[in-house]
PDB file of C-alpha atoms in Angstrom:
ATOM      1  CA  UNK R  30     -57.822  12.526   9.978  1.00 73.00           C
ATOM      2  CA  UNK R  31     -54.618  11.562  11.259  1.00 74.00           C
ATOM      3  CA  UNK R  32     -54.631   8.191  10.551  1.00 74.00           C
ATOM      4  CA  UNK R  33     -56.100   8.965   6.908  1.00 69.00           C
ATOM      5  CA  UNK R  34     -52.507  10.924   6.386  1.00 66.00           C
ATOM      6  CA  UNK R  35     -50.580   8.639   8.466  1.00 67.00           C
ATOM      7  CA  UNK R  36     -51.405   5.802   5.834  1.00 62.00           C
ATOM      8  CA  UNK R  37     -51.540   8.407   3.104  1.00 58.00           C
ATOM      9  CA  UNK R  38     -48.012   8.652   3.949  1.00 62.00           C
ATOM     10  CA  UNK R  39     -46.898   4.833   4.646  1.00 59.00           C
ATOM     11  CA  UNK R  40     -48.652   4.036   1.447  1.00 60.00           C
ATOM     12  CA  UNK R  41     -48.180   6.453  -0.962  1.00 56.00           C
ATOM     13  CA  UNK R  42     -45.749   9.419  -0.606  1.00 61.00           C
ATOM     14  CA  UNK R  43     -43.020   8.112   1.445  1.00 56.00           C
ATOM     15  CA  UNK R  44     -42.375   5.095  -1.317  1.00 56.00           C
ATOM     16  CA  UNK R  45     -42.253   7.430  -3.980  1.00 52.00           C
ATOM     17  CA  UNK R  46     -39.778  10.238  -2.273  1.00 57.00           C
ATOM     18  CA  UNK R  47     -37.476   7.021  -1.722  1.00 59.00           C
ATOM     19  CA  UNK R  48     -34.359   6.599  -3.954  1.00 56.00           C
ATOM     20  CA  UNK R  49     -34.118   3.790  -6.069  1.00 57.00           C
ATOM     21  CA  UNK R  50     -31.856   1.161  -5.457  1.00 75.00           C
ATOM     22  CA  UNK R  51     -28.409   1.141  -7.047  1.00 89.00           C
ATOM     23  CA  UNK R  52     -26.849  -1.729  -7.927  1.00 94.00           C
ATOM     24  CA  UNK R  53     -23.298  -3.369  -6.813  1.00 96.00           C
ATOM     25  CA  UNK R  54     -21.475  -6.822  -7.698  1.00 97.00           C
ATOM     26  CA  UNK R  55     -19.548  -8.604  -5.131  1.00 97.00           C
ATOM     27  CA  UNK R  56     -17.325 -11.719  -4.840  1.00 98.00           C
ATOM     28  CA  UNK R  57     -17.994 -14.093  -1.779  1.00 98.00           C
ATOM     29  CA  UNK R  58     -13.707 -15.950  -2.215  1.00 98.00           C
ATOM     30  CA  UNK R  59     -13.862 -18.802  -0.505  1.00 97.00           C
ATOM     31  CA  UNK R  60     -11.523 -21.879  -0.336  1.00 96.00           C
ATOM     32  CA  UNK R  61     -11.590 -25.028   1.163  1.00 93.00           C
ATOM     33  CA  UNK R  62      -8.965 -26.254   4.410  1.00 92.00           C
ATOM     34  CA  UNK R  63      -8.581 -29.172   5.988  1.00 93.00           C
ATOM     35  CA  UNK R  64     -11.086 -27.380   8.870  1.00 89.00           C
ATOM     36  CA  UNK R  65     -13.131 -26.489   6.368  1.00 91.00           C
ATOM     37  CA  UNK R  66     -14.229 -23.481   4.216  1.00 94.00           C
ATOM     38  CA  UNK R  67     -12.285 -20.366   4.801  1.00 97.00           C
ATOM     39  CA  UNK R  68     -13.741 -16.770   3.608  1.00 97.00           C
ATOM     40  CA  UNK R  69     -11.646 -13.602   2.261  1.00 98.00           C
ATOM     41  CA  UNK R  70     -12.645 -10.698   4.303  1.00 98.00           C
ATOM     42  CA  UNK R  71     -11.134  -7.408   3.166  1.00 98.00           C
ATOM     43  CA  UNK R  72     -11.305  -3.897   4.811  1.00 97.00           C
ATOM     44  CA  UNK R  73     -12.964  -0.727   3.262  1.00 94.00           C
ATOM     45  CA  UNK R  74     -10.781   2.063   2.433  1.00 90.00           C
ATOM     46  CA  UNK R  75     -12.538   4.430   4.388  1.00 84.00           C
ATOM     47  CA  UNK R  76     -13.937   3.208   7.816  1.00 87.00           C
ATOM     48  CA  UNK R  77     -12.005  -0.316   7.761  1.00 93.00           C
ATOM     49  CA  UNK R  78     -14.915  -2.583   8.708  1.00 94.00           C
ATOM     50  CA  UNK R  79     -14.735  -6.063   7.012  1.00 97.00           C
ATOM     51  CA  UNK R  80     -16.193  -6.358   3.930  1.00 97.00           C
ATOM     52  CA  UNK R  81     -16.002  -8.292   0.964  1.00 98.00           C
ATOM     53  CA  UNK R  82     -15.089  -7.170  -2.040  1.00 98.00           C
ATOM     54  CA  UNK R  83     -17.743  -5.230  -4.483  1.00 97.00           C
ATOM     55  CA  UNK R  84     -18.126  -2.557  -7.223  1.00 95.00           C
ATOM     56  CA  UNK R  85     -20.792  -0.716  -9.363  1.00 94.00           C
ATOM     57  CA  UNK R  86     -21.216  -2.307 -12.842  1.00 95.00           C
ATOM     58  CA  UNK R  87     -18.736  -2.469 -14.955  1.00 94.00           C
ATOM     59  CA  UNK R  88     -19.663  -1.780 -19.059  1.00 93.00           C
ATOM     60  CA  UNK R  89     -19.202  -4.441 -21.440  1.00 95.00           C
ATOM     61  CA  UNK R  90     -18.825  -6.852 -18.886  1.00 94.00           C
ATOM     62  CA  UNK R  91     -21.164  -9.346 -17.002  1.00 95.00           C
ATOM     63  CA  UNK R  92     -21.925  -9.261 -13.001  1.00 95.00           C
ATOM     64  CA  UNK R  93     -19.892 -12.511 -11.919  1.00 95.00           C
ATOM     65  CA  UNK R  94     -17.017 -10.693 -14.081  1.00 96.00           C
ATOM     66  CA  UNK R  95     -17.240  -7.700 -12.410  1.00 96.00           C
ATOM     67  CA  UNK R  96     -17.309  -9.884  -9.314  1.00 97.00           C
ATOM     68  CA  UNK R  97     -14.476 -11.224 -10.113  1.00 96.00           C
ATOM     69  CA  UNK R  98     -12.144  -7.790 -11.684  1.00 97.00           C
ATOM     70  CA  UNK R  99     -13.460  -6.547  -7.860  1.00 97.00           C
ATOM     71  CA  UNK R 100     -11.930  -9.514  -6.272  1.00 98.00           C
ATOM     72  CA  UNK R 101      -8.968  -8.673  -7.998  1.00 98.00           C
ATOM     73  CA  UNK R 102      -8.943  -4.995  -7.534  1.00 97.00           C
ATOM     74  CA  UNK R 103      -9.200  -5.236  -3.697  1.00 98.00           C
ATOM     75  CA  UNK R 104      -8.259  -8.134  -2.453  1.00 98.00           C
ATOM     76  CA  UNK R 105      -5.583  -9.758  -4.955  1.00 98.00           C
ATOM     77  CA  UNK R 106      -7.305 -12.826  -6.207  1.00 98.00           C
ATOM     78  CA  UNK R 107      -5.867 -13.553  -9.181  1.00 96.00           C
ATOM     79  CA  UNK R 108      -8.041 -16.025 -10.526  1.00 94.00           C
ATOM     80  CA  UNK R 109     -10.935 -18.074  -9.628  1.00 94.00           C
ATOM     81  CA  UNK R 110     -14.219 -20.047 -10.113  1.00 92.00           C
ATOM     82  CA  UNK R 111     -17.194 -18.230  -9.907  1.00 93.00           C
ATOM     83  CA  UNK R 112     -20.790 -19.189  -9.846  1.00 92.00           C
ATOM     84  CA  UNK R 113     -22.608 -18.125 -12.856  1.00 92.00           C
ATOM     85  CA  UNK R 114     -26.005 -17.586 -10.814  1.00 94.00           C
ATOM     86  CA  UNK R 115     -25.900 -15.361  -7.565  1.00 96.00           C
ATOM     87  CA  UNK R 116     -25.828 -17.158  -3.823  1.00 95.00           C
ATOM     88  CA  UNK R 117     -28.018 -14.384  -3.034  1.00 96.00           C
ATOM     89  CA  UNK R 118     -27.836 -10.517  -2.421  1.00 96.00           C
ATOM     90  CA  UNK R 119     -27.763  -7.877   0.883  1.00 96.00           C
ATOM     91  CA  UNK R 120     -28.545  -4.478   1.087  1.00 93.00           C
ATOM     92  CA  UNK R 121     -26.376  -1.557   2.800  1.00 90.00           C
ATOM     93  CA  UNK R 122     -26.557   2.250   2.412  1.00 87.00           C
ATOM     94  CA  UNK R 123     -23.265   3.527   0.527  1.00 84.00           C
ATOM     95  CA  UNK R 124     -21.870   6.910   2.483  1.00 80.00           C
ATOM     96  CA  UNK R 125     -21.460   9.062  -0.736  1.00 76.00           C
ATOM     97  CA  UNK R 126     -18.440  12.271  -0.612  1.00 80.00           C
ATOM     98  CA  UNK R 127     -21.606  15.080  -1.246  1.00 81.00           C
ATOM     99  CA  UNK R 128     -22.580  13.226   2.572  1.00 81.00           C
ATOM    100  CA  UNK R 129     -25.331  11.252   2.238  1.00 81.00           C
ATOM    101  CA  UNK R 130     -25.971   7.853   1.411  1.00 83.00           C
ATOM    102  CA  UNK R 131     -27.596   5.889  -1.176  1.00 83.00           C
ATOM    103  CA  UNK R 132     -29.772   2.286  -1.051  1.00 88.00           C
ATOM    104  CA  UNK R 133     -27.936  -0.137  -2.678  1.00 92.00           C
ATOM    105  CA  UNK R 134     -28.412  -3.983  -3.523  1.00 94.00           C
ATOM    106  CA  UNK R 135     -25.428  -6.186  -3.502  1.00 96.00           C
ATOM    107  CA  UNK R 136     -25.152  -9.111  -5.811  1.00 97.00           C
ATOM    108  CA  UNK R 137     -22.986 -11.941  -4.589  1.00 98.00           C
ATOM    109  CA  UNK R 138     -21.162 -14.136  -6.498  1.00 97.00           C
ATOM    110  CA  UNK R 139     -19.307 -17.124  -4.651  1.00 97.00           C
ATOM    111  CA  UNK R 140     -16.123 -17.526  -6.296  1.00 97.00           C
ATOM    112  CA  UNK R 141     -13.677 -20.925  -4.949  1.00 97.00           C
ATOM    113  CA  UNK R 142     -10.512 -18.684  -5.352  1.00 98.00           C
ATOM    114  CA  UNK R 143      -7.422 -20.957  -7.112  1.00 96.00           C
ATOM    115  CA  UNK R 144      -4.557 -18.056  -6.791  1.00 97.00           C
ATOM    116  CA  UNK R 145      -3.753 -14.954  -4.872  1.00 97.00           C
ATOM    117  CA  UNK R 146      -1.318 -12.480  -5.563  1.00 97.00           C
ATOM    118  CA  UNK R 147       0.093 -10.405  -2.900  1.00 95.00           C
ATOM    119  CA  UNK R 148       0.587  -7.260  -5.180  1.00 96.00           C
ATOM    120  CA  UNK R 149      -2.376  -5.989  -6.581  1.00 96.00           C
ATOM    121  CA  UNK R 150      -4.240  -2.210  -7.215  1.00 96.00           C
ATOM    122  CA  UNK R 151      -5.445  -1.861  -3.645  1.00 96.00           C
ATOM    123  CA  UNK R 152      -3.031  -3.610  -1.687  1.00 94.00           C
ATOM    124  CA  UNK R 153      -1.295  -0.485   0.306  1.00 95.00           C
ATOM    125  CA  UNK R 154      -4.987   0.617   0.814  1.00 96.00           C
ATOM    126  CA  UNK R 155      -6.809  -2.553   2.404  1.00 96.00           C
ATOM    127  CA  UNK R 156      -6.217  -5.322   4.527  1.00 97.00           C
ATOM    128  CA  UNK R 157      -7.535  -9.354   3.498  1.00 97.00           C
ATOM    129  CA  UNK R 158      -7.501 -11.946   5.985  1.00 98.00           C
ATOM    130  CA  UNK R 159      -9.320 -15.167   6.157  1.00 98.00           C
ATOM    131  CA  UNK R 160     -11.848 -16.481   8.575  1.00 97.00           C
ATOM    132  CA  UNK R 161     -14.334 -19.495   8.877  1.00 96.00           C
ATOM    133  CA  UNK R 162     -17.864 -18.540   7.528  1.00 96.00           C
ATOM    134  CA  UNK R 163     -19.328 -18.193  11.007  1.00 95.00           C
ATOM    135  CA  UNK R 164     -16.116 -15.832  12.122  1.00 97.00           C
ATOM    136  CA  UNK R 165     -17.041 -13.840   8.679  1.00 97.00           C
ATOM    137  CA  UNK R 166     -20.265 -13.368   9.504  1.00 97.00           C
ATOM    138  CA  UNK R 167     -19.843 -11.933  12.962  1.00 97.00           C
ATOM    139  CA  UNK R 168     -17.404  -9.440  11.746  1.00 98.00           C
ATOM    140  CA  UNK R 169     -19.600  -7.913   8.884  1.00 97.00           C
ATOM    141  CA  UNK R 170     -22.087  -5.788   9.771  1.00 95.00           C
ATOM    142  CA  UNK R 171     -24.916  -6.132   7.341  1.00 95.00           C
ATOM    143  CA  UNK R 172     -27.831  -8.405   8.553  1.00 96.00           C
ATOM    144  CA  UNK R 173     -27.975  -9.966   5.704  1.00 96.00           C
ATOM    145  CA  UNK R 174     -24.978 -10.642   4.575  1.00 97.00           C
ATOM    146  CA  UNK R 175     -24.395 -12.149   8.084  1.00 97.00           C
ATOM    147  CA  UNK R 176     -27.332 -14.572   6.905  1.00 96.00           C
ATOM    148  CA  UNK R 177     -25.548 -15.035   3.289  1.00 96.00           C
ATOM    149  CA  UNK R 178     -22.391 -15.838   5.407  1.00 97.00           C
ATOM    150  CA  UNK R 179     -23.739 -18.613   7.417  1.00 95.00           C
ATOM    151  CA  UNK R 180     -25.773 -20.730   5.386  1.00 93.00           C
ATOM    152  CA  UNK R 181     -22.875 -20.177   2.927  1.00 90.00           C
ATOM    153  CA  UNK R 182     -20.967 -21.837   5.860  1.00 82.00           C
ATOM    154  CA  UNK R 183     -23.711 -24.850   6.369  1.00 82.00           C
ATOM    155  CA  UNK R 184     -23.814 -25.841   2.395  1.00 75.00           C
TER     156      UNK R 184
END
């Protein structure tokens, strides 16, 4: 009987008690050095772990430019080339202000960044900094974006 409502459970109740999925947009800014490909890191606003830069949906316009207004938002890229089709996508649980957190799938757009600004909407609340892919990818913390990172690095 147990294991008849143990897989009762794996099978059927637990998937459909789970929250869907939101979805998010981000911007993978790269550029290429001499040493090679450097990646924009940026800090979130309310823990400070490296990130890159990402956003819900944004009406009227498409994913690679919400990408992109992100990229500008929070980490000053004023313009740049984005992919049209996504280098892949990671998932992370947002920490929501009611205290709990929400699935969510992340998008990500590579985008060869061609100016920065350093004044932009959240520049007194964030810190940017570039790093080689492999650097990037042991400072995030989501497992795959870590993945997303490094074969980024290897193309």
């Amino acid at each position: 009987m147990k294991a008849v409502l143990s897989d009762l459970w794996t099978e059927f109740v637990h998937p459909m008690l789970q929250r869907p999925k939101r979805i998010q947009f981000a911007a993978l800014c790269y550029r290429t050095e001499k040493s090679g490909r450097k990646i924009l890191l940026i800090t979130s606003r309310d823990t400070g772990r490296w990130i890159i830069p990402k956003g819900w949906p944004i009406a009227g316009t498409t994913s690679t430019e919400t990408a992109l207004q992100e990229a500008w938002e929070e980490a000053g890229v004023k313009s740049g080339d984005p992919e049209k089709r996504a280098l892949g996508s990671y998932t992370y649980d947002k920490g929501m202000k009611a205290g709990w957190t929400q699935p969510v799938k992340t998008m990500v757009y590579s985008v060869a960044v061609t100016q920065m600004s350093d004044v932009f909407p959240e520049d007194s609340q964030r810190h940017r900094e570039w790093f080689s892919p492999s650097e990037a990818a042991n400072l995030v913390q989501e497992p795959e974006l870590k993945e997303l990172l490094i074969n980024f690095g290897q193309s």
